[in-house]
Amino acid sequence: MIKPIFLALFTLIVSITSLLADARSSTYVLCYKQSKVAWSEEYYNPRSVQSAYYRCVNEGGAPQLVIY
């Protein structure tokens, strides 16, 4: 039940991100575990953002996207 919700939420976020992104924008993926940042990475490609998002979920974390 939770994975389909994450998938729907992520699809919505990525679609909005794609609309707002331009050549100079970047997206940071922050992966939280136990209320602490386990890792963070910067991406310019929406597919890379999606990959990092799923990696965080698969590792048991809670991903957060920050768009600049």
Coordinates of C-alpha atoms in Angstrom, one line a residue:
M1 CA 0.0 0.0 0.0
I2 CA 2.8 2.4 0.9
K3 CA 4.9 1.8 -2.3
P4 CA 2.0 2.7 -4.7
I5 CA 1.5 5.9 -2.7
F6 CA 5.2 6.7 -2.9
L7 CA 5.2 6.0 -6.6
A8 CA 2.2 8.3 -7.2
L9 CA 3.7 11.1 -5.1
F10 CA 7.1 10.7 -6.8
T11 CA 5.6 10.8 -10.3
L12 CA 3.7 14.0 -9.4
I13 CA 6.9 15.6 -8.0
V14 CA 9.0 14.6 -11.0
S15 CA 6.4 15.9 -13.4
I16 CA 6.3 19.3 -11.6
T17 CA 10.1 19.3 -11.4
S18 CA 10.4 18.8 -15.1
L19 CA 8.1 21.7 -15.8
L20 CA 10.0 24.0 -13.6
A21 CA 13.5 22.9 -14.4
D22 CA 15.7 24.8 -16.8
A23 CA 19.3 24.3 -18.0
R24 CA 20.8 25.9 -14.9
S25 CA 18.6 24.4 -12.3
S26 CA 19.6 21.6 -10.0
T27 CA 17.8 19.3 -7.7
Y28 CA 19.2 18.0 -4.4
V29 CA 18.0 14.7 -3.1
L30 CA 18.3 14.4 0.7
C31 CA 17.8 11.0 2.2
Y32 CA 16.7 11.0 5.9
K33 CA 17.1 8.1 8.2
Q34 CA 16.1 8.3 11.8
S35 CA 15.5 12.1 11.5
K36 CA 19.1 12.6 10.3
V37 CA 20.5 13.2 6.8
A38 CA 22.1 9.9 5.7
W39 CA 23.2 11.3 2.4
S40 CA 22.6 14.1 -0.1
E41 CA 23.4 14.4 -3.8
E42 CA 23.0 17.1 -6.5
Y43 CA 21.5 16.3 -9.9
Y44 CA 20.7 18.1 -13.1
N45 CA 18.9 15.3 -14.9
P46 CA 15.3 14.3 -13.7
R47 CA 16.1 10.6 -14.4
S48 CA 19.0 10.7 -12.0
V49 CA 16.8 12.4 -9.4
Q50 CA 14.3 9.5 -9.8
S51 CA 17.0 6.9 -9.4
A52 CA 18.3 8.6 -6.2
Y53 CA 14.8 8.9 -4.9
Y54 CA 14.1 5.1 -5.3
R55 CA 17.6 4.3 -3.9
C56 CA 16.7 6.2 -0.7
V57 CA 13.3 4.5 -0.4
N58 CA 14.9 1.1 -1.0
E59 CA 17.5 1.8 1.7
G60 CA 14.7 2.5 4.2
G61 CA 15.0 6.3 4.1
A62 CA 12.6 9.2 3.6
P63 CA 13.7 11.2 0.5
Q64 CA 13.2 15.0 0.2
L65 CA 13.7 16.9 -3.0
V66 CA 15.0 20.5 -2.9
I67 CA 14.9 22.3 -6.3
Y68 CA 17.2 25.3 -7.0

